[in-house]
CSV table of C-alpha atoms in Angstrom, one decimal:
chain,number,residue,atom,x,y,z
A,1,MET,CA,25.1,45.8,-6.7
A,2,SER,CA,26.6,43.3,-9.0
A,3,ALA,CA,29.1,42.1,-6.3
A,4,GLU,CA,26.2,41.8,-3.7
A,5,HIS,CA,24.1,39.8,-6.1
A,6,SER,CA,27.1,37.5,-6.8
A,7,HIS,CA,27.7,37.1,-3.1
A,8,ARG,CA,24.0,36.1,-2.6
A,9,ARG,CA,24.2,33.6,-5.4
A,10,ARG,CA,27.3,32.0,-3.9
A,11,ARG,CA,25.8,32.0,-0.4
A,12,GLY,CA,22.5,30.4,-1.8
A,13,THR,CA,24.5,27.8,-3.7
A,14,TRP,CA,26.5,27.0,-0.6
A,15,THR,CA,23.3,26.7,1.5
A,16,ARG,CA,21.6,24.4,-0.9
A,17,SER,CA,24.8,22.3,-1.2
A,18,ARG,CA,25.0,22.0,2.6
A,19,LYS,CA,21.3,21.1,2.8
A,20,LEU,CA,21.8,18.3,0.1
A,21,ARG,CA,24.8,16.9,1.9
A,22,SER,CA,22.8,16.9,5.2
A,23,LEU,CA,20.0,15.1,3.5
A,24,TRP,CA,22.4,12.6,2.0
A,25,ARG,CA,23.9,11.9,5.4
A,26,ILE,CA,20.5,11.4,6.9
A,27,ARG,CA,19.5,9.1,4.0
A,28,GLU,CA,22.6,7.0,4.4
A,29,GLU,CA,21.9,6.6,8.1
A,30,TRP,CA,18.3,5.7,7.4
A,31,LYS,CA,19.4,3.0,4.9
A,32,LEU,CA,20.6,1.0,7.9
A,33,LEU,CA,17.1,0.8,9.3
A,34,GLY,CA,15.0,-0.4,6.3
A,35,PHE,CA,12.0,1.5,7.6
A,36,PHE,CA,12.3,5.1,8.7
A,37,GLU,CA,10.0,7.9,9.5
A,38,ILE,CA,9.6,10.8,7.1
A,39,ASN,CA,10.0,13.6,9.6
A,40,HIS,CA,10.5,17.3,9.2
A,41,ALA,CA,14.1,16.9,8.1
A,42,HIS,CA,13.2,14.5,5.3
A,43,GLU,CA,13.2,15.5,1.6
A,44,PHE,CA,9.7,14.0,1.1
A,45,TYR,CA,8.1,15.5,4.2
A,46,GLU,CA,6.1,18.2,2.5
A,47,PHE,CA,5.1,15.8,-0.3
A,48,THR,CA,3.7,13.2,2.2
A,49,CYS,CA,1.8,15.9,4.0
A,50,MET,CA,0.1,16.8,0.7
A,51,LEU,CA,-0.6,13.1,0.1
A,52,LYS,CA,-2.3,12.8,3.5
A,53,GLU,CA,-4.5,15.9,3.0
A,54,GLY,CA,-5.5,14.9,-0.5
A,55,LEU,CA,-6.2,11.3,0.3
A,56,LYS,CA,-8.3,12.2,3.3
A,57,ALA,CA,-10.5,14.3,1.1
A,58,ALA,CA,-10.6,11.8,-1.7
A,59,ILE,CA,-11.7,8.9,0.5
A,60,GLN,CA,-14.2,11.1,2.3
A,61,GLU,CA,-15.9,11.6,-1.1
A,62,VAL,CA,-16.6,7.9,-1.4
A,63,ILE,CA,-17.6,7.6,2.3
A,64,ASP,CA,-20.2,10.3,1.7
A,65,ASN,CA,-21.2,8.9,-1.7
A,66,PRO,CA,-20.6,5.1,-1.6
A,67,PRO,CA,-20.8,3.0,-4.7
A,68,ILE,CA,-24.2,1.2,-5.1
A,69,GLY,CA,-24.9,-1.9,-7.2
A,70,ILE,CA,-22.8,-3.2,-10.1
A,71,LEU,CA,-20.0,-1.0,-11.5
A,72,GLN,CA,-20.7,0.8,-14.8
A,73,GLU,CA,-18.3,1.5,-17.6
A,74,SER,CA,-18.2,5.2,-16.7
A,75,ASP,CA,-16.9,4.3,-13.2
A,76,PHE,CA,-13.6,3.0,-14.7
A,77,THR,CA,-12.9,6.3,-16.5
A,78,ALA,CA,-14.1,8.8,-13.9
A,79,VAL,CA,-11.6,11.4,-12.6
A,80,LEU,CA,-12.2,13.3,-9.4
A,81,LYS,CA,-10.3,16.6,-9.1
A,82,GLN,CA,-10.0,18.3,-5.7
A,83,ALA,CA,-8.1,21.6,-5.2
A,84,HIS,CA,-6.1,22.1,-2.1
A,85,GLU,CA,-3.9,24.9,-0.9
A,86,GLY,CA,-0.7,24.6,-3.0
A,87,PHE,CA,-1.7,21.5,-5.0
A,88,GLU,CA,-4.4,19.5,-6.7
A,89,MET,CA,-5.2,15.8,-6.1
A,90,ARG,CA,-6.8,13.7,-8.8
A,91,THR,CA,-8.4,10.3,-8.1
A,92,TYR,CA,-8.9,7.9,-10.9
A,93,ALA,CA,-11.8,5.3,-11.0
A,94,GLY,CA,-12.5,6.2,-7.4
A,95,LEU,CA,-15.9,4.3,-7.2
A,96,ALA,CA,-14.4,1.2,-8.8
A,97,PHE,CA,-11.6,1.0,-6.3
A,98,ALA,CA,-14.0,1.8,-3.4
A,99,ARG,CA,-16.2,-1.1,-4.5
A,100,PHE,CA,-13.2,-3.3,-4.7
A,101,ARG,CA,-12.2,-2.4,-1.1
A,102,GLN,CA,-15.8,-3.3,0.0
A,103,PHE,CA,-15.4,-6.6,-1.8
A,104,LEU,CA,-12.2,-7.3,0.2
A,105,GLY,CA,-14.1,-6.6,3.4
A,106,MET,CA,-12.3,-3.3,4.1
A,107,VAL,CA,-13.9,-0.3,5.8
A,108,ASP,CA,-13.1,3.0,4.2
A,109,ARG,CA,-13.1,4.8,7.5
A,110,ASP,CA,-10.2,2.5,8.6
A,111,TYR,CA,-8.6,2.9,5.2
A,112,GLN,CA,-8.8,6.7,5.5
A,113,GLN,CA,-7.4,6.7,9.0
A,114,SER,CA,-4.4,4.6,8.0
A,115,LEU,CA,-3.6,6.9,5.0
A,116,SER,CA,-4.2,10.3,6.7
A,117,CYS,CA,-3.4,9.8,10.4
A,118,ASN,CA,-1.1,12.3,12.2
A,119,ASN,CA,1.7,9.7,12.5
A,120,ALA,CA,4.5,10.1,9.8
A,121,TYR,CA,4.6,8.0,6.7
A,122,LEU,CA,7.6,5.6,6.5
A,123,GLN,CA,10.0,5.2,3.6
A,124,PHE,CA,11.1,1.7,2.8
A,125,ILE,CA,14.6,1.3,1.5
A,126,SER,CA,15.8,-2.2,0.5
A,127,ASN,CA,18.3,-3.7,-2.0
A,128,SER,CA,15.7,-3.4,-4.8
A,129,LYS,CA,16.8,-1.8,-8.0
A,130,SER,CA,13.5,0.0,-8.6
A,131,THR,CA,13.7,3.7,-9.1
A,132,ALA,CA,10.2,4.3,-7.8
A,133,ASP,CA,9.6,5.9,-4.4
A,134,PHE,CA,8.0,3.7,-1.8
A,135,PHE,CA,6.1,4.9,1.2
A,136,LEU,CA,4.2,3.0,3.8
A,137,THR,CA,1.5,4.1,6.2
A,138,ASN,CA,2.7,4.2,9.7
A,139,ASP,CA,0.9,1.0,10.6
A,140,LYS,CA,2.7,-0.6,7.6
A,141,ARG,CA,-0.6,-1.9,6.1
A,142,PHE,CA,-0.5,0.0,2.8
A,143,PHE,CA,2.2,0.8,0.3
A,144,LEU,CA,2.2,4.0,-1.8
A,145,LYS,CA,4.4,3.8,-4.9
A,146,THR,CA,5.1,6.3,-7.5
A,147,GLN,CA,4.4,5.1,-11.1
A,148,SER,CA,5.0,6.4,-14.6
A,149,LYS,CA,2.1,7.7,-16.7
A,150,ARG,CA,2.4,4.7,-19.0
A,151,GLU,CA,2.1,2.3,-16.1
A,152,ILE,CA,-1.0,4.1,-14.7
A,153,HIS,CA,-2.6,4.1,-18.1
A,154,PHE,CA,-2.0,0.4,-18.4
A,155,LEU,CA,-3.5,-0.4,-15.0
A,156,LEU,CA,-6.6,1.8,-15.6
A,157,SER,CA,-7.2,0.4,-19.1
A,158,ASN,CA,-7.2,-3.1,-17.7
A,159,LEU,CA,-8.9,-2.4,-14.3
A,160,SER,CA,-12.2,-4.1,-15.2
A,161,LYS,CA,-10.3,-7.3,-16.3
A,162,TYR,CA,-8.3,-7.2,-13.1
A,163,LEU,CA,-11.4,-6.9,-10.9
A,164,GLU,CA,-13.2,-9.7,-12.9
A,165,HIS,CA,-10.2,-12.0,-12.2
A,166,LEU,CA,-10.2,-11.1,-8.5
A,167,GLU,CA,-14.0,-11.7,-8.3
A,168,ARG,CA,-13.7,-15.1,-10.0
A,169,TYR,CA,-10.7,-16.1,-7.9
A,170,PRO,CA,-11.1,-14.1,-4.6
A,171,HIS,CA,-8.1,-15.8,-3.1
A,172,SER,CA,-5.8,-14.8,-5.9
A,173,LEU,CA,-2.2,-14.1,-5.1
A,174,LEU,CA,-2.1,-10.9,-7.3
A,175,VAL,CA,-1.2,-7.7,-5.3
A,176,LYS,CA,-4.4,-5.8,-4.3
A,177,PHE,CA,-4.5,-2.4,-5.9
A,178,LEU,CA,-6.7,-0.1,-3.8
A,179,GLY,CA,-6.4,3.3,-5.4
A,180,VAL,CA,-4.8,5.4,-8.2
A,181,HIS,CA,-4.1,9.1,-7.7
A,182,SER,CA,-2.0,11.9,-9.0
A,183,ILE,CA,-0.8,15.1,-7.3
A,184,ILE,CA,-0.1,18.3,-9.2
A,185,VAL,CA,2.1,21.0,-7.6
A,186,PRO,CA,2.6,24.3,-9.6
A,187,GLN,CA,5.8,24.4,-11.6
A,188,GLU,CA,6.5,20.7,-10.8
A,189,LYS,CA,5.9,17.5,-12.8
A,190,LYS,CA,2.7,15.7,-12.1
A,191,LYS,CA,3.3,12.6,-9.9
A,192,TYR,CA,1.2,9.5,-10.2
A,193,PHE,CA,1.0,6.9,-7.5
A,194,ILE,CA,-0.8,3.8,-6.6
A,195,ILE,CA,-1.9,2.4,-3.2
A,196,MET,CA,-1.5,-1.3,-2.6
A,197,GLN,CA,-2.0,-3.7,0.3
A,198,SER,CA,1.3,-4.7,1.7
A,199,VAL,CA,2.1,-8.4,1.1
A,200,PHE,CA,4.5,-8.6,4.0
A,201,PHE,CA,2.0,-7.4,6.7
A,202,PRO,CA,2.3,-7.8,9.6
A,203,HIS,CA,6.1,-8.0,9.2
A,204,GLU,CA,7.4,-8.1,12.8
A,205,ARG,CA,8.2,-11.8,12.9
A,206,ILE,CA,9.3,-12.3,9.3
A,207,VAL,CA,12.8,-13.8,9.2
A,208,GLU,CA,13.4,-14.1,5.4
A,209,ARG,CA,12.1,-12.3,2.3
A,210,TYR,CA,12.5,-13.3,-1.3
A,211,ASP,CA,11.8,-11.8,-4.7
A,212,ILE,CA,11.4,-14.7,-7.2
A,213,LYS,CA,11.3,-14.5,-11.0
A,214,GLY,CA,12.3,-18.0,-11.9
A,215,CYS,CA,15.4,-17.1,-13.8
A,216,GLN,CA,19.2,-16.9,-13.3
A,217,LEU,CA,20.7,-13.6,-14.5
A,218,ASP,CA,21.3,-11.2,-11.6
A,219,ARG,CA,19.3,-13.3,-9.2
A,220,TRP,CA,21.8,-13.5,-6.3
A,221,VAL,CA,22.1,-11.0,-3.4
A,222,GLU,CA,24.9,-10.8,-0.9
A,223,SER,CA,23.8,-11.1,2.7
A,224,ALA,CA,24.0,-8.1,5.0
A,225,PRO,CA,26.8,-8.0,7.5
A,226,GLU,CA,26.1,-9.9,10.7
A,227,GLY,CA,24.2,-7.8,13.1
A,228,SER,CA,23.0,-5.4,10.5
A,229,GLN,CA,19.4,-4.1,10.6
A,230,ILE,CA,19.2,-3.7,6.8
A,231,ILE,CA,16.0,-5.4,5.5
A,232,MET,CA,17.3,-7.7,2.7
A,233,VAL,CA,15.1,-9.0,0.0
A,234,PHE,CA,16.8,-12.1,-1.5
A,235,LYS,CA,16.5,-13.6,-4.9
A,236,ASP,CA,16.2,-17.0,-6.7
A,237,PHE,CA,19.7,-18.3,-6.2
A,238,ASN,CA,19.5,-17.4,-2.5
A,239,PHE,CA,16.5,-19.6,-2.2
A,240,GLU,CA,18.2,-22.8,-3.4
A,241,GLY,CA,18.0,-25.6,-0.9
A,242,LYS,CA,14.8,-24.2,0.7
A,243,THR,CA,11.2,-25.3,0.2
A,244,ILE,CA,7.8,-24.0,0.8
A,245,CYS,CA,6.1,-26.7,2.8
A,246,LEU,CA,2.3,-26.4,2.4
A,247,ASP,CA,1.1,-30.0,2.7
A,248,GLU,CA,-2.6,-30.2,1.7
A,249,GLN,CA,-2.6,-26.6,0.4
A,250,ARG,CA,0.2,-27.2,-2.1
A,251,ALA,CA,-2.2,-28.2,-4.9
A,252,TRP,CA,-4.3,-25.1,-4.4
A,253,PHE,CA,-1.2,-22.9,-4.4
A,254,MET,CA,0.2,-24.3,-7.6
A,255,HIS,CA,-3.2,-24.0,-9.3
A,256,GLN,CA,-3.7,-20.4,-8.2
A,257,VAL,CA,-0.2,-19.5,-9.5
A,258,GLU,CA,-1.2,-21.0,-12.8
A,259,LEU,CA,-4.5,-19.1,-12.9
A,260,ASP,CA,-2.8,-15.8,-12.0
A,261,THR,CA,0.1,-16.2,-14.4
A,262,GLN,CA,-2.4,-17.2,-17.1
A,263,PHE,CA,-4.2,-13.9,-16.5
A,264,LEU,CA,-1.0,-11.9,-16.8
A,265,ARG,CA,0.0,-13.8,-19.9
A,266,GLU,CA,-3.3,-12.8,-21.5
A,267,LEU,CA,-2.4,-9.1,-20.8
A,268,ALA,CA,1.1,-9.7,-22.4
A,269,VAL,CA,2.7,-9.0,-19.0
A,270,MET,CA,6.1,-10.3,-18.0
A,271,ASP,CA,8.9,-9.5,-15.5
A,272,TYR,CA,6.6,-9.8,-12.5
A,273,SER,CA,7.8,-11.2,-9.2
A,274,LEU,CA,6.5,-13.8,-6.7
A,275,LEU,CA,7.2,-12.4,-3.2
A,276,VAL,CA,7.8,-15.1,-0.5
A,277,ALA,CA,8.5,-14.5,3.2
A,278,PHE,CA,9.0,-17.0,6.0
A,279,GLN,CA,7.7,-16.6,9.6
A,280,PRO,CA,8.1,-19.5,12.0
A,281,LEU,CA,4.9,-20.6,13.8
A,282,HIS,CA,5.0,-21.0,17.5
A,283,GLU,CA,4.0,-24.4,18.8
A,284,ASP,CA,0.7,-23.2,20.1
A,285,GLU,CA,-0.1,-21.7,16.7
A,286,GLN,CA,0.6,-25.0,15.0
A,287,THR,CA,-1.8,-26.7,17.5
A,288,ILE,CA,-4.6,-24.2,17.0
A,289,ASN,CA,-4.4,-24.5,13.2
A,290,ARG,CA,-5.3,-28.2,13.5
A,291,THR,CA,-8.3,-27.8,15.8
A,292,LEU,CA,-11.7,-28.3,14.2
A,293,ALA,CA,-13.2,-25.1,15.7
A,294,ASN,CA,-10.4,-23.2,14.0
A,295,ILE,CA,-11.0,-24.9,10.7
A,296,ILE,CA,-14.7,-24.1,10.9
A,297,ALA,CA,-14.1,-20.5,11.8
A,298,ARG,CA,-11.5,-20.2,8.9
A,299,THR,CA,-14.0,-21.9,6.5
A,300,LYS,CA,-16.6,-19.3,7.2
A,301,ARG,CA,-14.1,-16.5,6.8
A,302,SER,CA,-13.0,-18.0,3.5
A,303,LEU,CA,-16.5,-18.1,2.0
A,304,ILE,CA,-18.2,-15.0,3.2
A,305,PRO,CA,-20.1,-13.9,0.1
A,306,CYS,CA,-19.9,-10.3,-1.3
A,307,SER,CA,-22.2,-8.7,-3.9
A,308,SER,CA,-20.7,-8.9,-7.3
A,309,LEU,CA,-18.2,-6.3,-8.6
A,310,VAL,CA,-18.9,-6.4,-12.3
A,311,HIS,CA,-21.4,-9.2,-12.7
A,312,ARG,CA,-24.7,-10.3,-11.2
A,313,ALA,CA,-25.5,-9.8,-7.6
A,314,THR,CA,-24.8,-12.7,-5.2
A,315,ASP,CA,-27.5,-15.4,-5.5
A,316,SER,CA,-29.9,-15.5,-2.5
A,317,SER,CA,-29.3,-19.2,-2.1
A,318,GLU,CA,-25.6,-18.5,-1.6
A,319,LEU,CA,-26.4,-15.9,1.1
A,320,THR,CA,-28.6,-18.5,2.8
A,321,CYS,CA,-25.6,-20.7,3.4
A,322,PHE,CA,-24.3,-18.1,5.9
A,323,SER,CA,-27.4,-16.8,7.5
A,324,SER,CA,-27.7,-19.2,10.4
A,325,VAL,CA,-25.8,-19.4,13.7
A,326,MET,CA,-24.1,-22.8,14.2
A,327,ARG,CA,-26.1,-24.7,16.7
A,328,ASN,CA,-24.7,-28.1,16.1
A,329,ALA,CA,-21.0,-27.5,16.1
A,330,SER,CA,-20.3,-30.5,18.4
A,331,SER,CA,-21.7,-32.9,15.8
A,332,LEU,CA,-19.1,-31.7,13.3
A,333,ASP,CA,-16.4,-33.4,15.4
A,334,GLN,CA,-17.5,-36.5,13.5
A,335,ILE,CA,-16.0,-35.1,10.3
A,336,ASN,CA,-12.6,-36.1,11.7
A,337,ASN,CA,-13.8,-39.7,11.7
A,338,PHE,CA,-14.5,-39.7,8.0
A,339,PRO,CA,-11.7,-41.2,5.9
A,340,ARG,CA,-9.4,-38.5,4.6
A,341,GLY,CA,-9.7,-38.3,0.8
A,342,SER,CA,-13.3,-39.5,0.8
A,343,SER,CA,-15.1,-38.6,-2.5
A,344,LEU,CA,-17.9,-36.0,-2.3
A,345,HIS,CA,-20.5,-38.7,-3.0
A,346,GLU,CA,-19.2,-40.8,-0.1
A,347,PHE,CA,-19.1,-37.8,2.2
A,348,ILE,CA,-22.7,-36.8,1.4
A,349,TYR,CA,-23.8,-40.4,1.8
A,350,MET,CA,-22.2,-40.5,5.2
A,351,LEU,CA,-23.8,-37.2,6.2
A,352,GLN,CA,-27.3,-38.4,5.2
A,353,LYS,CA,-27.2,-42.1,6.2
A,354,SER,CA,-24.4,-42.8,8.7
A,355,SER,CA,-22.8,-40.8,11.5
A,356,PHE,CA,-25.2,-37.8,11.2
A,357,ASP,CA,-28.9,-38.6,12.0
A,358,LEU,CA,-30.3,-35.7,9.9
A,359,ARG,CA,-33.7,-37.4,9.4
A,360,GLY,CA,-34.6,-36.8,13.1
A,361,ALA,CA,-33.9,-33.1,13.0
A,362,SER,CA,-36.2,-30.2,11.9
A,363,LEU,CA,-35.7,-29.1,8.3
A,364,ALA,CA,-34.0,-25.8,9.5
A,365,ASP,CA,-31.6,-27.7,11.8
A,366,GLN,CA,-31.0,-30.2,9.1
A,367,SER,CA,-30.1,-27.6,6.6
A,368,ASP,CA,-27.8,-25.7,9.1
A,369,LEU,CA,-25.8,-28.8,10.0
A,370,PHE,CA,-25.6,-30.0,6.4
A,371,GLN,CA,-24.3,-26.7,5.1
A,372,GLU,CA,-21.7,-26.3,7.8
A,373,ALA,CA,-20.4,-29.8,7.3
A,374,LEU,CA,-20.4,-29.5,3.5
A,375,ILE,CA,-18.8,-26.1,3.3
A,376,THR,CA,-16.0,-27.4,5.6
A,377,TYR,CA,-15.5,-30.4,3.4
A,378,LEU,CA,-15.6,-28.5,0.1
A,379,THR,CA,-13.1,-25.9,1.2
A,380,GLN,CA,-10.7,-28.5,2.4
A,381,ALA,CA,-11.2,-30.4,-0.9
A,382,SER,CA,-10.6,-27.1,-2.8
A,383,SER,CA,-7.2,-26.8,-1.2
A,384,CYS,CA,-6.5,-30.4,-2.3
A,385,ASP,CA,-7.7,-29.9,-5.9
A,386,GLN,CA,-10.4,-32.5,-5.3
A,387,LEU,CA,-13.6,-30.6,-6.2
A,388,PRO,CA,-16.0,-32.3,-8.6
A,389,PRO,CA,-17.7,-30.3,-11.3
A,390,THR,CA,-21.2,-31.1,-9.9
A,391,ILE,CA,-22.9,-32.3,-6.7
A,392,PRO,CA,-24.0,-35.9,-6.8
A,393,GLU,CA,-27.7,-36.7,-6.5
A,394,ILE,CA,-28.9,-36.1,-2.9
A,395,ASP,CA,-32.0,-35.3,-0.9
A,396,SER,CA,-34.0,-32.6,-2.8
A,397,ASN,CA,-34.3,-30.6,0.4
A,398,LEU,CA,-30.6,-30.2,0.5
A,399,SER,CA,-29.7,-30.0,-3.2
A,400,ASN,CA,-29.9,-26.1,-3.5
A,401,ILE,CA,-27.7,-25.7,-0.4
A,402,ALA,CA,-25.2,-28.2,-1.8
A,403,ASP,CA,-25.0,-26.5,-5.2
A,404,SER,CA,-24.5,-23.1,-3.6
A,405,CYS,CA,-21.8,-24.4,-1.3
A,406,LEU,CA,-20.0,-25.9,-4.3
A,407,ARG,CA,-20.0,-22.6,-6.2
A,408,LEU,CA,-18.7,-20.7,-3.2
A,409,ALA,CA,-16.0,-23.2,-2.5
A,410,GLN,CA,-14.5,-23.2,-6.0
A,411,ASN,CA,-10.9,-22.0,-6.2
A,412,ARG,CA,-10.8,-21.2,-2.5
A,413,ARG,CA,-8.7,-22.3,0.5
A,414,LEU,CA,-8.9,-22.1,4.3
A,415,LEU,CA,-7.8,-18.5,5.1
A,416,PRO,CA,-5.7,-18.1,8.2
A,417,SER,CA,-6.7,-16.1,11.2
A,418,SER,CA,-4.6,-13.1,10.3
A,419,ARG,CA,-4.9,-9.4,9.5
A,420,ASN,CA,-3.7,-10.1,6.0
A,421,PRO,CA,-5.3,-13.5,5.2
A,422,LEU,CA,-5.3,-13.2,1.4
A,423,HIS,CA,-1.5,-13.1,1.2
A,424,ILE,CA,-0.8,-15.6,4.0
A,425,ILE,CA,-0.6,-19.4,3.8
A,426,ASP,CA,0.0,-21.5,6.9
A,427,GLY,CA,2.1,-24.6,6.6
A,428,PRO,CA,2.9,-27.1,9.3
A,429,LYS,CA,5.9,-25.2,10.7
A,430,PHE,CA,6.0,-21.8,8.9
A,431,ARG,CA,3.6,-19.0,8.0
A,432,TYR,CA,4.3,-17.9,4.4
A,433,PHE,CA,3.6,-14.5,3.0
A,434,VAL,CA,3.1,-14.7,-0.8
A,435,GLY,CA,2.0,-12.3,-3.5
A,436,ILE,CA,2.6,-11.5,-7.1
A,437,ILE,CA,3.8,-7.9,-7.7
A,438,ASP,CA,5.1,-5.6,-10.4
A,439,LEU,CA,2.4,-6.2,-13.0
A,440,PHE,CA,3.2,-3.3,-15.4
A,441,THR,CA,5.9,-4.6,-17.7
A,442,VAL,CA,4.4,-5.4,-21.1
A,443,TYR,CA,6.2,-7.5,-23.7
A,444,SER,CA,6.5,-4.6,-26.1
A,445,PHE,CA,8.6,-4.2,-29.3
A,446,ARG,CA,11.4,-2.6,-27.1
A,447,LYS,CA,11.3,-5.7,-24.8
A,448,LYS,CA,11.5,-8.0,-27.8
A,449,LEU,CA,14.7,-6.2,-28.9
A,450,GLU,CA,16.0,-6.5,-25.4
A,451,HIS,CA,15.3,-10.2,-25.4
A,452,CYS,CA,17.3,-10.6,-28.7
A,453,TRP,CA,20.3,-8.7,-27.3
A,454,LYS,CA,20.3,-10.7,-24.0
A,455,SER,CA,20.0,-14.0,-25.9
A,456,ILE,CA,23.3,-13.2,-27.5
A,457,ARG,CA,25.0,-11.4,-24.5
A,458,TYR,CA,24.0,-14.0,-21.9
A,459,ARG,CA,23.9,-17.2,-24.0
A,460,GLY,CA,23.1,-20.2,-21.8
A,461,GLN,CA,21.6,-18.2,-19.0
A,462,SER,CA,17.9,-17.6,-18.3
A,463,PHE,CA,16.8,-14.0,-17.8
A,464,SER,CA,13.6,-12.1,-17.1
A,465,THR,CA,13.0,-10.5,-20.6
A,466,VAL,CA,11.2,-13.4,-22.3
A,467,ASN,CA,7.7,-13.6,-23.9
A,468,PRO,CA,4.8,-13.8,-21.4
A,469,SER,CA,4.0,-17.5,-22.1
A,470,HIS,CA,7.6,-18.6,-21.4
A,471,TYR,CA,7.7,-16.3,-18.3
A,472,ALA,CA,4.5,-17.7,-16.8
A,473,ARG,CA,5.4,-21.3,-17.6
A,474,ARG,CA,8.9,-20.9,-16.0
A,475,LEU,CA,7.5,-19.3,-12.8
A,476,CYS,CA,4.9,-22.2,-12.4
A,477,GLN,CA,7.8,-24.7,-12.8
A,478,TRP,CA,9.7,-22.9,-10.1
A,479,VAL,CA,6.7,-23.2,-7.8
A,480,GLU,CA,6.3,-26.9,-8.5
A,481,GLU,CA,10.0,-27.6,-7.8
A,482,HIS,CA,10.2,-25.6,-4.6
A,483,THR,CA,7.0,-26.6,-2.8
A,484,THR,CA,6.0,-29.7,-0.9
């Protein structure tokens, strides 16, 4: 009996060893692809099947019971527990994240479909040093990333501040967190994970990807062999000699980086990254981006109002700005004749007294045309950092519209016609994918000790473990030096 038991143990050990070697070979082959399907042979196949089942049920809960009105404090601490065969799924602050998805214009049915469809999840393997597991939905829209309990606690404890920042600056570059969950399997350690919008979506035409920290130490990556399909994410030193050409949107971009890094500094966060990717624009795309009709369409997309996340409901006068169909679009062609860089006072004067004969139109038509022209101007001015604090004195019939337009245009830009507009900026020649990620590293006592050690070990070199104020200032400086 003892000999038979020993034989079974040896056989079981050999079988497990063979299975591990097989999985390692598969993993090594998949590393050559960057993205690969998590199929039946993959070590994470059963885990991703549980994720799909659990997420489908969790999202169905908010579809059946959608959030209404302004979020309450209890919404940020709520935990939904759902038992499934062989595991339990927990959803944290589900209503708060559902409300945020609404704010972003997402439909939870589509979100549910992406996360729970029959197609296999993908695993993303790059040259990143992160020890977390990264999964993508099959359509590559959403990232699922495993996180530590400490990181999850940090995100949830600052979730209301994060949503307030995104509400105040809806075109923020911060990565968009869409959900926090955990999965519990008997006799296994609880796994926490977050769901994020992918910054590099759609990725098919991206030619270069960079992870920027604004420092020197360990910020160079060797290129992949010629002809290799490995997806490389390059670093700061690899970027030298390149620029991000944004023209008129440069001022907006620099200001938004300042606002976002200031927010992270207030949370004592450091060691985050600015992701940047390049996609060449075709000649016809460059032409379309310059047409007035495209500018107007993008303006409306950029300023569609949403009810508030954690503050007051949207003012009715702001909603009025978007309630009409544009009946006078051809008249807006005259905007192109206005001198570029005109002050807001000069622009409104020309609207009322010069090229636009508003006095001969009905009050409704007058308001429609005025708001379309003014919103277009303000959004373009917002991209150029030219917005005034107040609207100059104008006709009383138009003053409410003008004030609402100004509030809506603050800290915004012209969003591109894309499936991922909040993380995409179109320059004259390139489309840039940009986003700030990895927001969980707090400048703790341990990090302060690490800073002291690195200051001695790497004297004369800049590194990522610095205090949050220094880190934010250094990244802003990098953006200023590498944009035109």
